[in-house]
C-alpha cells in the first residue's frame, strides 16, 4: 500500500494517511480542516482590502466570516436532511428553495448586523464583493462594454440591481450558487 502525506497550508500539521485505512471520522476531520483552510485563505484576501489596523477587530471580522460560511454549510446540510426525512430529493427545487429561504433569512440578518458593528458600509461592500468574486464590478463592466451608450441613470439602475443580487448571492454556499444569482 502506498502511503500518502500532504499538508494543508495554515493548518500546520502533516496528515499521514493510507487511503484504504482512512476512517470516516478522519475523512470528516480532514474535510473540515480543508474547508477551514480555504475559508481562512479567502478571508485573508478581504483583510488586505479592508486595511484593518486593529488586530482585535480584524480577528472578530475574520471569525464572523468563518461563522457565516460554516452556518451556510450547516444550513445546506439541514436542508438536505429535512428533504430526505420528508421523502423528497435535493432535485425537488421548490421544496429545497422553500427550506433554504426559511433558514437563510436569520443567517443573513445576523451576518449583516454583526459586520455592521465592526465595519463601515464601504468595508462591508468590500467583504461582500470578495464573497461573490467581484461579480458586481465584472458584470457592470461587461454591460458597459456591450452597451457603450448607457445613460448615467441606466448605469445607476444596473449598479443597484447588481448590488441587490450580490446581497442575495452572499447567501450562496458555493461558487456555483453565488454565480447562479
Coordinates of N, CA and C in Angstrom, one line a residue:
X1 N 0.9 -1.2 0.0 CA 0.0 0.0 0.0 C 0.9 1.2 0.0
X2 N 0.6 2.2 -0.9 CA 1.4 3.4 -0.9 C 0.9 4.3 0.1
X3 N 1.8 4.9 0.9 CA 1.4 5.9 1.9 C 1.5 7.3 1.3
X4 N 0.5 8.1 1.6 CA 0.5 9.4 1.1 C 0.6 10.4 2.3
X5 N 1.2 11.5 2.0 CA 1.3 12.6 3.0 C 1.0 13.9 2.3
X6 N 0.3 14.7 3.0 CA 0.1 16.0 2.5 C -0.1 17.0 3.6
X7 N 0.0 18.3 3.3 CA -0.1 19.3 4.3 C -1.2 20.3 3.8
X8 N -1.9 20.8 4.8 CA -2.9 21.9 4.4 C -2.3 23.2 4.9
X9 N -1.9 24.0 4.0 CA -1.3 25.3 4.5 C -2.1 26.0 5.5
X10 N -1.5 26.6 6.5 CA -2.3 27.3 7.5 C -2.8 26.4 8.6
X11 N -2.9 25.1 8.4 CA -3.4 24.2 9.4 C -2.2 23.8 10.3
X12 N -1.1 23.6 9.7 CA 0.1 23.4 10.4 C 0.6 21.9 10.7
X13 N -0.2 21.0 10.4 CA 0.1 19.6 10.7 C 0.2 18.8 9.4
X14 N 1.0 17.8 9.4 CA 1.0 16.8 8.3 C 0.0 15.8 8.7
X15 N -0.7 15.3 7.7 CA -1.7 14.3 7.8 C -1.3 13.0 7.1
X16 N -0.6 12.1 7.8 CA -0.2 10.9 7.1 C -1.5 10.0 7.0
X17 N -1.7 9.5 5.8 CA -2.8 8.6 5.6 C -2.5 7.4 4.7
X18 N -3.1 6.4 4.9 CA -3.1 5.3 3.9 C -4.6 5.2 3.4
X19 N -4.7 5.5 2.1 CA -6.1 5.7 1.6 C -7.1 4.7 2.0
X20 N -6.8 3.4 2.0 CA -7.8 2.4 2.3 C -8.0 2.3 3.8
X21 N -7.2 2.9 4.6 CA -7.3 2.8 6.1 C -7.9 4.1 6.7
X22 N -8.2 5.1 5.9 CA -8.7 6.3 6.5 C -10.1 6.1 6.9
X23 N -10.3 6.3 8.2 CA -11.7 6.1 8.8 C -12.6 7.2 8.5
X24 N -13.9 7.0 8.4 CA -14.8 8.1 8.1 C -14.7 9.3 9.0
X25 N -14.5 9.1 10.3 CA -14.3 10.3 11.2 C -13.1 11.1 10.8
X26 N -12.0 10.4 10.4 CA -10.8 11.1 10.0 C -11.0 11.8 8.7
X27 N -11.8 11.2 7.8 CA -12.1 11.9 6.5 C -12.9 13.2 6.8
X28 N -13.9 13.1 7.7 CA -14.7 14.3 8.1 C -13.8 15.3 8.6
X29 N -12.9 15.0 9.6 CA -12.0 16.0 10.2 C -11.1 16.6 9.1
X30 N -10.6 15.8 8.2 CA -9.8 16.3 7.2 C -10.5 17.3 6.2
X31 N -11.8 16.9 5.9 CA -12.6 17.8 5.1 C -12.9 19.1 5.8
X32 N -13.1 19.1 7.1 CA -13.4 20.3 7.9 C -12.1 21.1 7.9
X33 N -10.9 20.5 8.1 CA -9.7 21.2 8.1 C -9.4 21.9 6.8
X34 N -9.7 21.1 5.7 CA -9.5 21.7 4.3 C -10.4 22.9 4.1
X35 N -11.7 22.8 4.5 CA -12.7 23.9 4.3 C -12.2 25.1 5.2
X36 N -11.8 24.8 6.4 CA -11.3 25.9 7.3 C -10.1 26.6 6.6
X37 N -9.2 25.8 6.1 CA -8.1 26.5 5.4 C -8.6 27.3 4.3
X38 N -9.5 26.8 3.5 CA -10.0 27.5 2.3 C -10.7 28.8 2.8
X39 N -11.5 28.8 3.8 CA -12.2 30.0 4.3 C -11.1 31.0 4.8
X40 N -10.1 30.5 5.6 CA -9.1 31.4 6.1 C -8.3 32.0 4.9
X41 N -8.0 31.3 3.9 CA -7.3 31.9 2.7 C -8.2 32.9 2.1
X42 N -9.5 32.6 1.9 CA -10.4 33.6 1.3 C -10.6 34.8 2.1
X43 N -10.7 34.7 3.5 CA -10.9 35.8 4.3 C -9.6 36.7 4.4
X44 N -8.5 36.0 4.3 CA -7.2 36.8 4.3 C -7.2 37.8 3.2
X45 N -7.7 37.5 2.0 CA -7.8 38.5 0.9 C -8.7 39.7 1.3
X46 N -9.7 39.4 2.1 CA -10.6 40.5 2.5 C -9.9 41.5 3.4
X47 N -9.0 41.0 4.3 CA -8.4 41.8 5.3 C -7.4 42.8 4.6
X48 N -6.7 42.4 3.6 CA -5.8 43.3 2.9 C -6.6 44.5 2.3
X49 N -7.7 44.2 1.7 CA -8.5 45.3 1.1 C -9.2 46.1 2.2
X50 N -9.5 45.5 3.3 CA -10.2 46.3 4.4 C -9.3 47.2 5.2
X51 N -8.0 46.9 5.1 CA -7.0 47.7 5.8 C -7.3 48.0 7.3
X52 N -7.6 46.9 8.0 CA -7.9 47.0 9.4 C -6.6 47.0 10.2
X53 N -6.5 48.1 11.0 CA -5.3 48.3 11.8 C -5.4 47.6 13.1
X54 N -6.6 47.5 13.7 CA -6.9 47.0 15.0 C -6.9 45.4 14.8
X55 N -5.9 44.7 15.4 CA -5.9 43.3 15.2 C -7.1 42.6 15.9
X56 N -7.6 43.1 17.0 CA -8.7 42.5 17.7 C -9.9 42.6 16.8
X57 N -10.1 43.8 16.1 CA -11.2 43.9 15.2 C -11.1 43.0 14.0
X58 N -9.9 42.9 13.5 CA -9.6 42.0 12.3 C -10.0 40.6 12.7
X59 N -9.6 40.2 13.9 CA -9.9 38.8 14.4 C -11.4 38.6 14.5
X60 N -12.1 39.6 15.0 CA -13.6 39.5 15.1 C -14.2 39.4 13.8
X61 N -13.8 40.2 12.8 CA -14.4 40.2 11.5 C -14.1 38.8 10.8
X62 N -12.8 38.4 10.9 CA -12.4 37.1 10.4 C -13.3 36.0 11.0
X63 N -13.6 36.0 12.3 CA -14.4 35.0 12.9 C -15.8 35.0 12.4
X64 N -16.3 36.2 12.2 CA -17.7 36.4 11.7 C -17.8 35.8 10.3
X65 N -16.9 36.0 9.5 CA -16.9 35.5 8.1 C -16.8 34.0 8.2
X66 N -16.0 33.4 9.0 CA -15.9 32.0 9.1 C -17.2 31.4 9.6
X67 N -17.7 32.0 10.6 CA -19.0 31.5 11.2 C -20.1 31.5 10.1
X68 N -20.1 32.6 9.3 CA -21.1 32.7 8.2 C -21.0 31.6 7.2
X69 N -19.7 31.3 6.8 CA -19.5 30.2 5.8 C -19.9 28.9 6.4
X70 N -19.6 28.7 7.7 CA -19.9 27.4 8.3 C -21.4 27.3 8.5
X71 N -22.1 28.4 8.8 CA -23.5 28.4 9.0 C -24.2 28.1 7.7
X72 N -23.7 28.6 6.6 CA -24.3 28.3 5.3 C -24.2 26.9 5.0
X73 N -23.0 26.3 5.3 CA -22.8 24.9 5.1 C -23.7 24.0 6.0
X74 N -23.9 24.5 7.2 CA -24.8 23.8 8.1 C -26.3 23.9 7.7
X75 N -26.6 25.1 7.1 CA -27.9 25.3 6.5 C -28.2 24.3 5.4
X76 N -27.2 24.1 4.5 CA -27.3 23.2 3.4 C -27.5 21.8 3.9
X77 N -26.7 21.4 4.9 CA -26.9 20.1 5.4 C -28.2 19.8 6.1
X78 N -28.7 20.9 6.8 CA -30.1 20.8 7.4 C -31.1 20.6 6.3
X79 N -31.0 21.4 5.2 CA -32.0 21.3 4.1 C -32.0 19.9 3.5
X80 N -30.8 19.4 3.3 CA -30.7 18.0 2.7 C -31.3 17.0 3.6
X81 N -31.0 17.1 4.9 CA -31.6 16.2 5.9 C -33.1 16.2 6.0
X82 N -33.6 17.5 6.0 CA -35.0 17.7 6.1 C -35.7 17.1 4.8
X83 N -35.1 17.3 3.7 CA -35.7 16.8 2.4 C -35.7 15.3 2.5
X84 N -34.6 14.7 2.9 CA -34.5 13.2 3.0 C -35.5 12.7 3.9
X85 N -35.7 13.4 5.1 CA -36.7 12.9 6.1 C -38.1 12.9 5.6
X86 N -38.4 13.9 4.7 CA -39.7 14.0 4.2 C -39.9 13.2 2.9
X87 N -38.9 12.5 2.5 CA -39.0 11.6 1.3 C -38.8 12.4 0.0
X88 N -38.3 13.6 0.1 CA -38.0 14.4 -1.1 C -36.5 14.3 -1.4
X89 N -36.2 14.7 -2.6 CA -34.8 14.8 -3.0 C -34.3 16.2 -3.2
X90 N -33.0 16.4 -3.2 CA -32.4 17.7 -3.5 C -32.8 18.2 -4.8
X91 N -33.2 17.3 -5.7 CA -33.6 17.7 -7.1 C -35.0 18.5 -7.0
X92 N -35.7 18.3 -5.9 CA -37.0 19.0 -5.8 C -36.7 20.5 -5.5
X93 N -36.6 21.3 -6.5 CA -36.2 22.6 -6.4 C -37.1 23.5 -5.5
X94 N -38.4 23.3 -5.7 CA -39.4 24.1 -4.9 C -39.2 23.8 -3.4
X95 N -39.2 22.5 -3.0 CA -39.0 22.2 -1.6 C -37.7 22.7 -1.1
X96 N -36.6 22.5 -1.9 CA -35.3 22.9 -1.5 C -35.2 24.4 -1.3
X97 N -35.8 25.2 -2.2 CA -35.8 26.6 -2.2 C -36.6 27.2 -1.0
X98 N -37.7 26.5 -0.7 CA -38.5 26.9 0.4 C -37.8 26.8 1.7
X99 N -37.2 25.6 1.9 CA -36.4 25.4 3.2 C -35.2 26.3 3.2
X100 N -34.5 26.5 2.1 CA -33.3 27.3 2.1 C -33.6 28.7 2.4
X101 N -34.7 29.3 1.9 CA -35.1 30.6 2.1 C -35.5 30.8 3.6
X102 N -36.2 29.9 4.1 CA -36.6 30.0 5.5 C -35.4 30.0 6.5
X103 N -34.4 29.2 6.2 CA -33.3 29.1 7.1 C -32.2 30.2 6.8
X104 N -32.3 30.8 5.6 CA -31.3 31.8 5.2 C -31.6 33.2 5.8
X105 N -32.8 33.6 5.9 CA -33.1 35.0 6.4 C -32.4 35.3 7.7
X106 N -32.6 34.5 8.8 CA -31.9 34.8 10.0 C -30.4 34.8 9.9
X107 N -29.8 34.0 9.1 CA -28.4 34.0 8.9 C -27.9 35.2 8.3
X108 N -28.6 35.7 7.3 CA -28.3 36.9 6.5 C -28.4 38.1 7.4
X109 N -29.5 38.2 8.2 CA -29.7 39.3 9.1 C -28.6 39.4 10.2
X110 N -28.2 38.2 10.7 CA -27.2 38.1 11.7 C -25.8 38.6 11.1
X111 N -25.5 38.1 10.0 CA -24.2 38.4 9.3 C -24.1 39.9 9.1
X112 N -25.1 40.5 8.5 CA -25.1 41.9 8.2 C -25.1 42.8 9.5
X113 N -25.8 42.4 10.5 CA -25.8 43.2 11.7 C -24.5 43.1 12.5
X114 N -23.9 41.9 12.5 CA -22.6 41.8 13.2 C -21.5 42.5 12.5
X115 N -21.5 42.3 11.1 CA -20.5 43.0 10.3 C -20.6 44.6 10.5
X116 N -21.9 45.0 10.6 CA -22.1 46.5 10.7 C -21.5 47.0 12.1
X117 N -21.4 46.2 13.1 CA -20.8 46.6 14.3 C -19.3 46.8 14.2
X118 N -18.7 46.2 13.3 CA -17.3 46.2 13.1 C -16.7 47.0 11.9
X119 N -17.5 47.1 10.9 CA -17.1 47.7 9.6 C -17.9 48.9 9.2
X120 N -17.3 49.7 8.4 CA -18.0 50.8 7.8 C -18.9 50.2 6.6
X121 N -19.9 50.9 6.1 CA -20.6 50.4 5.0 C -19.7 50.1 3.8
X122 N -18.7 51.0 3.6 CA -17.8 50.7 2.4 C -17.0 49.4 2.6
X123 N -16.6 49.2 3.9 CA -15.8 47.9 4.2 C -16.7 46.7 4.0
X124 N -18.0 46.9 4.4 CA -19.0 45.7 4.2 C -19.1 45.4 2.8
X125 N -19.1 46.4 1.9 CA -19.2 46.2 0.5 C -18.0 45.4 0.0
X126 N -16.8 45.7 0.5 CA -15.6 45.0 0.1 C -15.7 43.6 0.5
X127 N -16.2 43.3 1.7 CA -16.3 41.9 2.2 C -17.3 41.1 1.2
X128 N -18.4 41.8 1.0 CA -19.4 41.1 0.1 C -19.0 40.9 -1.3
X129 N -18.2 41.9 -1.8 CA -17.6 41.7 -3.1 C -16.7 40.6 -3.2
X130 N -15.8 40.4 -2.2 CA -14.9 39.3 -2.1 C -15.6 38.0 -2.0
X131 N -16.7 38.0 -1.2 CA -17.5 36.7 -1.1 C -18.2 36.3 -2.4
X132 N -18.4 37.3 -3.3 CA -19.1 37.0 -4.5 C -18.2 37.2 -5.7
X133 N -16.9 37.1 -5.5 CA -15.9 37.1 -6.6 C -15.9 38.3 -7.4
X134 N -16.3 39.5 -6.8 CA -16.3 40.8 -7.5 C -17.3 40.8 -8.7
X135 N -18.3 40.0 -8.6 CA -19.3 39.9 -9.8 C -20.0 41.2 -10.1
X136 N -20.2 42.1 -9.1 CA -20.8 43.4 -9.4 C -19.9 44.1 -10.4
X137 N -18.7 44.3 -10.1 CA -17.8 45.1 -11.0 C -17.6 44.4 -12.3
X138 N -17.4 43.1 -12.3 CA -17.2 42.4 -13.6 C -18.4 42.5 -14.5
X139 N -19.6 42.3 -13.9 CA -20.8 42.3 -14.7 C -21.1 43.7 -15.1
X140 N -20.9 44.7 -14.3 CA -21.2 46.1 -14.6 C -20.3 46.5 -15.8
X141 N -19.0 46.2 -15.7 CA -18.0 46.5 -16.7 C -18.4 45.8 -18.1
X142 N -18.9 44.6 -18.0 CA -19.4 43.9 -19.2 C -20.6 44.6 -19.8
X143 N -21.5 45.0 -19.0 CA -22.7 45.7 -19.5 C -22.2 47.0 -20.2
X144 N -21.3 47.7 -19.6 CA -20.8 49.0 -20.2 C -20.1 48.7 -21.5
X145 N -19.4 47.6 -21.6 CA -18.7 47.3 -22.8 C -19.6 46.8 -23.9
X146 N -20.6 46.1 -23.6 CA -21.6 45.6 -24.6 C -22.5 46.7 -25.0
X147 N -22.9 47.6 -24.1 CA -23.8 48.7 -24.4 C -23.1 50.0 -24.1
X148 N -22.2 50.5 -24.9 CA -21.4 51.6 -24.6 C -22.1 53.0 -24.3
X149 N -23.3 53.1 -24.8 CA -24.0 54.4 -24.7 C -25.1 54.4 -23.6
X150 N -24.8 53.7 -22.5 CA -25.7 53.7 -21.4 C -25.7 55.1 -20.8
X151 N -26.9 55.5 -20.4 CA -27.1 56.8 -19.7 C -26.6 56.7 -18.3
X152 N -26.4 57.8 -17.6 CA -26.0 57.7 -16.2 C -27.1 57.1 -15.4
X153 N -28.3 57.4 -15.7 CA -29.5 56.8 -14.9 C -29.5 55.3 -15.1
X154 N -29.2 54.8 -16.3 CA -29.2 53.4 -16.6 C -28.1 52.7 -15.8
X155 N -26.9 53.4 -15.8 CA -25.8 52.8 -15.0 C -26.1 52.7 -13.5
X156 N -26.8 53.7 -13.0 CA -27.2 53.7 -11.6 C -28.1 52.5 -11.4
X157 N -29.1 52.4 -12.2 CA -30.1 51.3 -12.1 C -29.4 49.9 -12.2
X158 N -28.4 49.8 -13.1 CA -27.7 48.5 -13.2 C -26.9 48.2 -11.9
X159 N -26.2 49.2 -11.4 CA -25.4 49.0 -10.2 C -26.3 48.7 -9.0
X160 N -27.5 49.3 -8.9 CA -28.4 49.0 -7.8 C -28.9 47.5 -7.9
X161 N -29.3 47.1 -9.1 CA -29.8 45.7 -9.3 C -28.6 44.7 -9.1
X162 N -27.4 45.0 -9.5 CA -26.3 44.1 -9.2 C -26.0 44.1 -7.7
X163 N -26.1 45.2 -7.0 CA -25.8 45.2 -5.6 C -26.9 44.4 -4.9
X164 N -28.1 44.5 -5.3 CA -29.2 43.6 -4.7 C -28.9 42.2 -5.0
X165 N -28.5 41.8 -6.2 CA -28.1 40.5 -6.5 C -27.0 40.0 -5.6
X166 N -26.0 40.8 -5.4 CA -24.9 40.5 -4.5 C -25.3 40.2 -3.1
X167 N -26.3 41.0 -2.6 CA -26.8 40.8 -1.3 C -27.5 39.4 -1.2
X168 N -28.1 39.0 -2.2 CA -28.7 37.6 -2.2 C -27.6 36.5 -2.4
X169 N -26.6 36.8 -3.3 CA -25.6 35.9 -3.6 C -24.7 35.5 -2.4
X170 N -24.5 36.4 -1.5 CA -23.7 36.1 -0.3 C -24.2 35.0 0.5
X171 N -25.5 34.7 0.3 CA -26.1 33.6 1.0 C -25.9 32.2 0.3
X172 N -25.3 32.2 -0.9 CA -25.0 31.0 -1.6 C -23.8 30.3 -0.9
X173 N -24.0 29.0 -0.8 CA -23.0 28.2 -0.1 C -21.8 27.8 -1.0
X174 N -22.0 27.9 -2.3 CA -20.9 27.5 -3.2 C -20.8 28.6 -4.3
X175 N -19.6 28.5 -5.0 CA -19.4 29.5 -6.1 C -20.5 29.4 -7.1
X176 N -20.9 28.1 -7.4 CA -22.0 27.9 -8.4 C -23.3 28.6 -8.0
X177 N -23.6 28.4 -6.7 CA -24.9 29.1 -6.2 C -24.8 30.6 -6.3
X178 N -23.6 31.1 -5.9 CA -23.4 32.6 -6.0 C -23.5 33.1 -7.4
X179 N -22.9 32.4 -8.3 CA -22.9 32.8 -9.7 C -24.3 32.6 -10.4
X180 N -25.1 31.7 -9.9 CA -26.4 31.5 -10.5 C -27.4 32.7 -10.2
X181 N -27.1 33.4 -9.2 CA -27.9 34.6 -8.9 C -27.5 35.7 -9.7

